[in-house]
Coordinates of C-alpha atoms and ligand atoms in Angstrom, one line a residue:
M1 CA 0.8 -10.7 29.7
D2 CA 4.5 -10.2 30.2
A3 CA 6.6 -13.4 29.9
T4 CA 8.6 -12.3 33.0
E5 CA 5.5 -12.5 35.3
P6 CA 5.3 -15.7 37.4
Q7 CA 2.5 -18.0 36.3
S8 CA 1.2 -18.7 39.7
R9 CA -2.5 -18.5 38.8
H10 CA -2.6 -22.0 37.3
L11 CA -0.4 -25.0 36.5
G12 CA -0.7 -24.5 32.8
S13 CA -3.5 -27.0 32.2
A14 CA -5.3 -26.4 29.0
Y15 CA -8.5 -27.2 31.0
D16 CA -8.1 -23.8 32.7
L17 CA -7.7 -21.9 29.5
K18 CA -10.2 -19.0 29.2
P19 CA -11.4 -17.6 25.9
G20 CA -8.8 -15.2 24.5
A21 CA -9.4 -11.9 22.7
H22 CA -7.7 -9.8 20.0
D23 CA -6.8 -6.2 20.4
K24 CA -9.6 -4.6 18.4
A25 CA -8.2 -1.1 17.9
I26 CA -5.1 -2.2 16.0
T27 CA -6.7 -5.1 14.0
E28 CA -10.2 -4.2 13.0
V29 CA -10.6 -2.2 9.8
G30 CA -14.4 -1.8 9.3
R31 CA -16.1 1.6 8.7
G32 CA -16.8 3.3 12.0
T33 CA -14.2 1.3 14.1
P34 CA -11.3 3.2 15.6
G35 CA -8.7 1.4 13.5
G36 CA -10.9 1.5 10.4
E37 CA -11.3 5.3 10.6
W38 CA -7.6 5.7 11.1
M39 CA -6.9 3.4 8.1
R40 CA -9.4 5.5 6.0
R41 CA -7.1 8.5 6.3
Y42 CA -4.6 7.0 3.9
W43 CA -4.4 5.8 0.3
H44 CA -4.4 2.0 -0.3
P45 CA -3.3 0.1 -3.4
I46 CA -6.4 -1.8 -4.6
A47 CA -5.4 -3.4 -7.9
L48 CA -2.6 -3.7 -10.5
S49 CA -3.3 -1.0 -13.2
S50 CA -2.8 -3.7 -15.8
K51 CA -5.8 -5.7 -14.5
V52 CA -8.3 -2.8 -14.6
K53 CA -9.9 -2.9 -18.0
D54 CA -13.4 -2.7 -19.4
L55 CA -14.8 -5.7 -17.5
P56 CA -15.8 -4.6 -14.0
L57 CA -13.8 -6.1 -11.2
A58 CA -15.2 -7.0 -7.8
V59 CA -12.8 -5.8 -5.1
R60 CA -12.9 -5.8 -1.4
L61 CA -10.9 -3.3 0.8
L62 CA -11.2 -2.5 4.5
G63 CA -14.3 -4.8 4.7
E64 CA -16.2 -2.9 1.9
D65 CA -17.2 -4.6 -1.4
L66 CA -16.7 -2.3 -4.3
V67 CA -16.6 -2.4 -8.1
L68 CA -13.5 -1.2 -10.0
F69 CA -13.5 -0.4 -13.7
R70 CA -11.8 1.7 -16.4
D71 CA -14.0 3.6 -18.8
R72 CA -13.2 3.5 -22.5
K73 CA -11.4 6.9 -22.2
G74 CA -9.0 5.3 -19.7
R75 CA -10.3 6.8 -16.5
V76 CA -10.5 4.5 -13.5
G77 CA -13.6 4.4 -11.3
L78 CA -14.3 2.8 -7.9
V79 CA -17.9 2.7 -6.9
H80 CA -20.2 1.0 -4.4
P81 CA -21.6 -2.1 -6.1
R82 CA -25.3 -1.5 -5.3
C83 CA -26.9 0.6 -8.1
C84 CA -28.5 3.7 -6.6
H85 CA -31.6 3.1 -8.7
R86 CA -33.0 -0.2 -7.4
G87 CA -29.9 -1.9 -6.2
T88 CA -28.6 -4.5 -8.6
T89 CA -24.9 -4.8 -8.6
L90 CA -22.7 -2.9 -11.1
Y91 CA -20.5 -5.9 -11.2
Y92 CA -22.8 -6.9 -14.1
G93 CA -22.6 -3.4 -15.6
R94 CA -21.1 -2.5 -19.0
V95 CA -18.2 -0.2 -19.4
E96 CA -18.7 2.5 -22.0
D97 CA -16.8 5.6 -23.1
E98 CA -18.1 7.8 -20.3
G99 CA -18.5 5.3 -17.4
I100 CA -20.4 2.2 -16.3
R101 CA -23.9 1.3 -17.3
C102 CA -26.2 -0.7 -15.0
C103 CA -27.5 -3.8 -16.6
Y104 CA -31.0 -3.5 -15.1
H105 CA -32.5 -0.2 -16.4
G106 CA -29.4 1.3 -18.0
W107 CA -28.5 4.2 -15.7
L108 CA -25.0 5.3 -16.7
F109 CA -22.5 6.5 -14.1
D110 CA -19.2 8.2 -14.6
T111 CA -16.1 7.4 -12.6
E112 CA -17.1 9.8 -9.9
G113 CA -20.6 8.4 -9.6
R114 CA -22.5 11.2 -11.6
C115 CA -25.5 9.8 -13.4
L116 CA -25.2 10.7 -17.1
D117 CA -28.2 8.8 -18.6
M118 CA -31.5 7.3 -17.6
P119 CA -32.8 5.7 -20.8
C120 CA -36.3 4.7 -19.4
E121 CA -37.0 8.3 -18.1
P122 CA -38.4 11.2 -20.0
E123 CA -35.6 13.2 -21.8
N124 CA -33.2 10.4 -20.5
G125 CA -33.7 11.8 -17.0
A126 CA -32.3 15.2 -17.8
Q127 CA -34.5 16.8 -15.1
I128 CA -33.7 14.3 -12.3
R129 CA -30.2 12.9 -13.1
G130 CA -28.5 15.5 -11.0
N131 CA -30.5 14.4 -7.9
V132 CA -28.7 11.0 -7.6
R133 CA -25.1 10.0 -7.3
Q134 CA -23.7 6.5 -7.2
P135 CA -21.4 6.3 -4.1
W136 CA -17.8 6.4 -5.2
Y137 CA -14.3 6.8 -3.9
P138 CA -11.4 8.7 -5.4
V139 CA -8.6 6.7 -7.1
E140 CA -5.2 7.6 -8.5
E141 CA -2.7 5.5 -10.5
R142 CA 1.0 5.4 -9.8
Y143 CA 3.8 2.9 -10.2
G144 CA 1.6 0.5 -12.0
L145 CA -1.0 0.4 -9.1
V146 CA -4.4 1.8 -8.6
F147 CA -4.7 3.5 -5.2
A148 CA -8.0 4.3 -3.5
Y149 CA -8.9 6.8 -0.8
M150 CA -11.9 5.7 1.3
G151 CA -11.9 8.4 4.0
P152 CA -13.7 11.7 4.6
P153 CA -13.5 13.7 1.3
D154 CA -12.2 16.9 3.0
K155 CA -9.3 14.9 4.6
K156 CA -7.9 13.4 1.4
P157 CA -4.2 13.5 1.7
V158 CA -1.6 13.7 -1.1
L159 CA -0.8 10.2 -2.6
P160 CA 2.8 9.6 -1.3
R161 CA 5.8 9.1 -3.5
W162 CA 8.7 6.9 -2.4
S163 CA 12.2 8.2 -3.1
N164 CA 13.6 4.8 -4.2
L165 CA 10.8 4.4 -6.8
E166 CA 11.2 8.0 -8.1
S167 CA 14.8 7.4 -9.3
V168 CA 14.5 4.8 -12.1
T169 CA 17.4 4.8 -14.6
E170 CA 17.2 4.0 -18.3
N171 CA 18.3 0.4 -17.6
E172 CA 15.8 -0.2 -14.9
K173 CA 12.0 -0.7 -14.7
L174 CA 9.4 -0.7 -12.0
V175 CA 7.5 -4.0 -11.6
A176 CA 4.3 -4.0 -9.6
T177 CA 3.0 -7.2 -8.2
N178 CA 0.0 -8.6 -6.2
G179 CA 0.5 -12.0 -4.6
S180 CA 1.6 -13.6 -1.4
I181 CA 5.3 -14.3 -1.9
G182 CA 6.1 -11.5 0.5
A183 CA 4.0 -13.3 3.1
G184 CA 5.6 -16.7 2.5
G185 CA 3.0 -17.8 0.0
D186 CA 2.9 -17.8 -3.8
A187 CA 2.7 -15.4 -6.7
T188 CA -0.6 -17.1 -7.8
I189 CA -2.4 -16.6 -4.4
N190 CA -3.2 -13.1 -3.5
V191 CA -5.5 -13.5 -0.5
V192 CA -3.9 -14.5 2.8
P193 CA -6.5 -15.7 5.3
C194 CA -5.5 -13.8 8.5
N195 CA -5.5 -10.4 9.9
W196 CA -3.2 -7.9 8.1
L197 CA -1.4 -6.9 11.3
Q198 CA 0.1 -10.4 11.7
D199 CA 2.1 -9.8 8.6
W200 CA 2.8 -6.1 9.1
E201 CA 4.1 -6.3 12.6
N202 CA 6.2 -9.3 11.6
V203 CA 8.3 -6.7 9.7
M204 CA 9.5 -5.3 13.1
D205 CA 10.4 -8.9 14.3
P206 CA 14.0 -9.5 13.1
F207 CA 14.5 -12.4 15.5
H208 CA 12.3 -14.7 13.4
L209 CA 15.0 -14.6 10.7
P210 CA 17.6 -16.8 12.4
I211 CA 14.9 -19.2 13.7
L212 CA 12.1 -19.6 11.2
H213 CA 13.9 -18.7 8.0
T214 CA 17.2 -20.4 8.8
A215 CA 17.6 -22.8 11.7
F216 CA 14.1 -24.3 11.7
S217 CA 13.3 -24.7 8.0
G218 CA 16.7 -24.5 6.4
V219 CA 18.0 -21.5 4.6
Q220 CA 15.0 -19.7 3.1
F221 CA 17.0 -16.5 2.3
V222 CA 20.7 -16.4 3.0
P223 CA 22.8 -18.3 5.6
E224 CA 24.0 -15.0 7.1
F225 CA 20.5 -14.5 8.6
G226 CA 21.3 -17.5 10.8
I227 CA 23.7 -15.2 12.8
M228 CA 21.7 -13.9 15.9
P229 CA 21.7 -10.1 15.4
T230 CA 22.1 -7.3 17.8
V231 CA 18.9 -5.2 17.3
D232 CA 17.6 -1.8 18.2
W233 CA 14.3 -0.3 17.3
H234 CA 13.6 3.4 16.8
Y235 CA 10.7 5.6 16.1
D236 CA 11.4 7.8 13.1
P237 CA 10.9 11.5 13.5
D238 CA 9.6 11.5 9.9
G239 CA 7.0 8.8 10.6
G240 CA 6.9 5.1 11.2
M241 CA 9.6 3.1 12.8
K242 CA 12.7 1.0 12.0
Y243 CA 14.9 -1.7 13.3
V244 CA 18.6 -1.8 12.9
A245 CA 20.0 -5.4 13.1
Y246 CA 23.7 -5.6 13.3
R247 CA 25.6 -8.7 12.3
K248 CA 29.3 -9.6 12.1
L249 CA 29.6 -12.0 9.2
D250 CA 32.0 -15.0 9.2
D251 CA 34.2 -13.2 6.6
G252 CA 34.7 -10.3 9.0
R253 CA 32.4 -7.9 7.2
E254 CA 29.9 -6.0 9.4
V255 CA 26.4 -5.1 8.2
D256 CA 23.5 -3.1 9.6
R257 CA 20.2 -4.3 8.2
V258 CA 17.7 -1.4 8.4
T259 CA 14.0 -2.1 7.9
Y260 CA 11.2 0.4 8.1
V261 CA 7.4 0.3 8.5
H262 CA 5.4 3.4 7.6
F263 CA 1.8 4.1 8.3
P264 CA -0.7 2.7 7.8
H265 CA 0.7 -0.6 6.3
V266 CA 3.8 0.1 4.3
R267 CA 6.8 -2.1 4.7
I268 CA 10.2 -1.4 3.2
V269 CA 12.3 -4.6 3.5
P270 CA 15.9 -4.5 2.2
S271 CA 17.2 -7.2 -0.2
T272 CA 16.7 -10.7 1.3
E273 CA 19.8 -11.7 -0.6
L274 CA 21.7 -9.3 1.6
A275 CA 22.6 -7.2 -1.5
A276 CA 24.3 -4.0 -0.3
G277 CA 22.6 -0.6 -0.4
Q278 CA 19.1 0.9 -0.3
A279 CA 16.0 -1.2 -0.6
G280 CA 14.8 -1.4 -4.1
G281 CA 11.1 -1.6 -3.5
V282 CA 8.0 -0.7 -1.4
G283 CA 5.4 -3.1 -0.1
W284 CA 1.9 -2.6 1.2
V285 CA 0.0 -5.1 3.5
V286 CA -3.5 -4.2 2.5
P287 CA -6.5 -5.3 4.7
I288 CA -9.2 -6.9 2.6
D289 CA -11.2 -7.2 5.8
D290 CA -10.5 -8.2 9.4
T291 CA -9.5 -11.7 8.5
H292 CA -7.9 -11.4 5.1
F293 CA -5.2 -9.3 3.5
T294 CA -3.4 -8.9 0.2
L295 CA 0.1 -7.7 -0.6
F296 CA 1.1 -5.3 -3.2
S297 CA 4.7 -4.4 -4.1
V298 CA 6.6 -2.2 -6.5
S299 CA 10.2 -2.9 -7.0
K300 CA 13.0 -1.7 -9.2
F301 CA 14.6 -4.3 -11.5
P302 CA 17.0 -4.3 -14.4
K303 CA 15.1 -3.8 -17.6
D304 CA 15.7 -7.4 -18.8
F305 CA 14.4 -8.9 -15.5
K306 CA 12.1 -11.8 -15.8
P307 CA 10.4 -13.3 -12.7
K308 CA 11.9 -16.7 -11.7
R309 CA 10.2 -19.7 -10.4
R310 CA 10.6 -19.5 -6.7
E311 CA 11.2 -22.9 -5.1
R312 CA 10.7 -23.1 -1.4
I313 CA 12.2 -26.6 -1.1
P314 CA 14.2 -28.3 -3.8
G315 CA 12.0 -28.9 -6.8
K316 CA 8.8 -27.4 -5.3
T317 CA 7.2 -24.0 -5.1
W318 CA 5.1 -23.2 -2.0
V319 CA 1.8 -24.2 -3.6
E320 CA 3.3 -27.5 -4.8
M321 CA 4.3 -28.5 -1.3
N322 CA 2.2 -31.2 0.5
D323 CA 0.9 -30.9 4.1
E324 CA 3.9 -32.7 5.5
E325 CA 6.3 -30.5 3.7
H326 CA 4.5 -27.4 5.0
Q327 CA 4.9 -28.8 8.5
R328 CA 8.5 -29.7 8.1
F329 CA 9.6 -26.5 6.3
P330 CA 7.2 -23.7 7.5
G331 CA 7.8 -20.1 6.5
D332 CA 6.1 -16.8 7.0
W333 CA 2.7 -18.0 5.8
E334 CA 2.6 -20.9 8.1
A335 CA 3.8 -18.9 11.1
Q336 CA 1.5 -15.9 10.5
V337 CA -1.7 -17.7 9.3
G338 CA -0.9 -20.2 12.1
Q339 CA -1.5 -17.4 14.6
G340 CA -5.2 -17.7 13.7
E341 CA -7.7 -15.5 11.9
I342 CA -7.0 -12.7 14.3
S343 CA -4.3 -13.5 16.8
L344 CA -5.4 -13.6 20.5
H345 CA -3.3 -10.8 22.0
S346 CA -4.6 -11.5 25.5
E347 CA -2.9 -14.8 25.4
E348 CA 0.5 -13.6 24.3
H349 CA 3.7 -13.4 26.4
L350 CA 5.8 -10.7 25.0
A351 CA 9.5 -10.9 25.8
A352 CA 12.6 -8.6 25.3
S353 CA 13.0 -9.6 21.6
D354 CA 9.4 -8.4 21.0
R355 CA 10.3 -4.8 21.8
G356 CA 9.6 -3.7 18.2
I357 CA 6.1 -5.2 18.3
R358 CA 5.3 -3.4 21.6
M359 CA 6.6 -0.1 20.2
L360 CA 4.7 -0.5 16.9
R361 CA 1.4 -1.3 18.6
R362 CA 1.9 1.7 21.0
L363 CA 2.5 4.1 18.1
M364 CA -0.5 2.7 16.2
K365 CA -2.7 3.3 19.2
E366 CA -1.4 6.9 19.6
Q367 CA -2.2 7.5 15.9
I368 CA -5.7 6.0 16.2
E369 CA -6.4 8.3 19.1
I370 CA -5.2 11.3 17.2
V371 CA -7.8 10.5 14.5
Q372 CA -10.5 9.9 17.1
K373 CA -9.8 13.4 18.5
G374 CA -10.1 14.9 15.0
G375 CA -6.4 15.3 14.2
D376 CA -4.3 14.1 11.3
P377 CA -2.2 11.0 11.8
Q378 CA 1.4 10.5 11.0
G379 CA 2.4 10.0 7.4
V380 CA -0.5 12.1 6.0
T381 CA 0.3 15.3 4.2
F382 CA -1.9 17.7 2.2
D383 CA 1.0 19.5 0.6
P384 CA 2.1 18.1 -2.8
A385 CA 5.6 19.5 -2.2
K386 CA 6.0 17.1 0.7
A387 CA 4.7 14.0 -1.1
V388 CA 8.1 12.3 -1.4
I389 CA 9.0 9.9 1.5
E390 CA 12.7 9.3 1.8
V391 CA 13.4 5.6 1.9
R392 CA 16.2 4.7 4.3
S393 CA 15.9 0.9 4.5
G394 CA 18.8 -1.1 3.3
N395 CA 21.7 -3.5 4.0
F396 CA 24.5 -1.1 4.9
F397 CA 27.9 -2.6 5.2
R398 CA 30.3 -0.9 7.6
K399 CA 33.4 -2.2 5.8
Ligands
FES422 S1 -31.1 -1.0 -10.7 FE1 -29.5 0.0 -11.8 S2 -30.6 1.1 -13.4 FE2 -32.2 0.1 -12.3
FE2_423 FE1 9.7 -13.6 7.6

């Protein structure tokens, strides 16, 4: 509903409240759903490369439970957990040189699901091994992350590269992280219990900076964010959309803060310390399922960089805060998880400052429809020469 419509239908009594509903197309990520099929046309970070070793990892992505492992030759495999023989989980499998071996009857699968050994069968299954294949998904490693592609095999796009991560000098390094700091949580917590869109569309909501992050809870980033910006939003001809938030600072300087989102869930947020210049990282808001997401990021840092303890209030990190402190000093986590498991879009009242949210949802629906009609959505390319996406987010000072 529009906030400008008169509320003549009732007097606002909660007694009259009807059950609300979420907008399924843009929130649900399961296989076969419109949004889920759209999501499955892109690559998704699924784990830090450094965590994928010879002990199988249980991972969940887009509502599917999977097993991730690295064989002893260094190749990464992502397979359906249920063994194609008689169904026990490969989570209890053993990683070997050539793949993962099921604990039950010892069938061995390579990283692409081919069966290489059936120790209980005549000739180790040489005659029948080729008839089975453990369901698998392609993976690629880049920037310290493992990316997975879960869509139709003939539609597998090129794994994108990001221009700001491609230019790393001798004195810099890339640091990959998985945690919830970027969603107002903590580096030690990597599952956020609400729908992914609540975090992703927040990136196109620059008006919560002066309120939530400054006036309401005290300065969570820099005091300059307390200045109410002049904002415009634009679709980008190269894909995704951006906002440009203009502020005149008290010292007379003028700055345009330019923030982008790219499909399906990439966010490129400039320095929250208002450091000048291009954003130094890329973030991904990855749906675990409809009601949980995780955040991955890769950022450029000086070579001697060490992560600092991030205190949300004096003396306490976010996980150390008690209930009352979370109430008195809320941040992104409290606001976004506070919208519920999946926000009830039918109950919203969008206003002028929500223009970016409207635009983003509209563009998502267009892209979902393109996929439903058999087309290729924005941000997908099959040409390796076009893999680099130019990063244009940043804090750009006019003088
Ligand atoms: S159930 Fe996996 S080998 Fe038998
Ligand atoms: Fe925020």
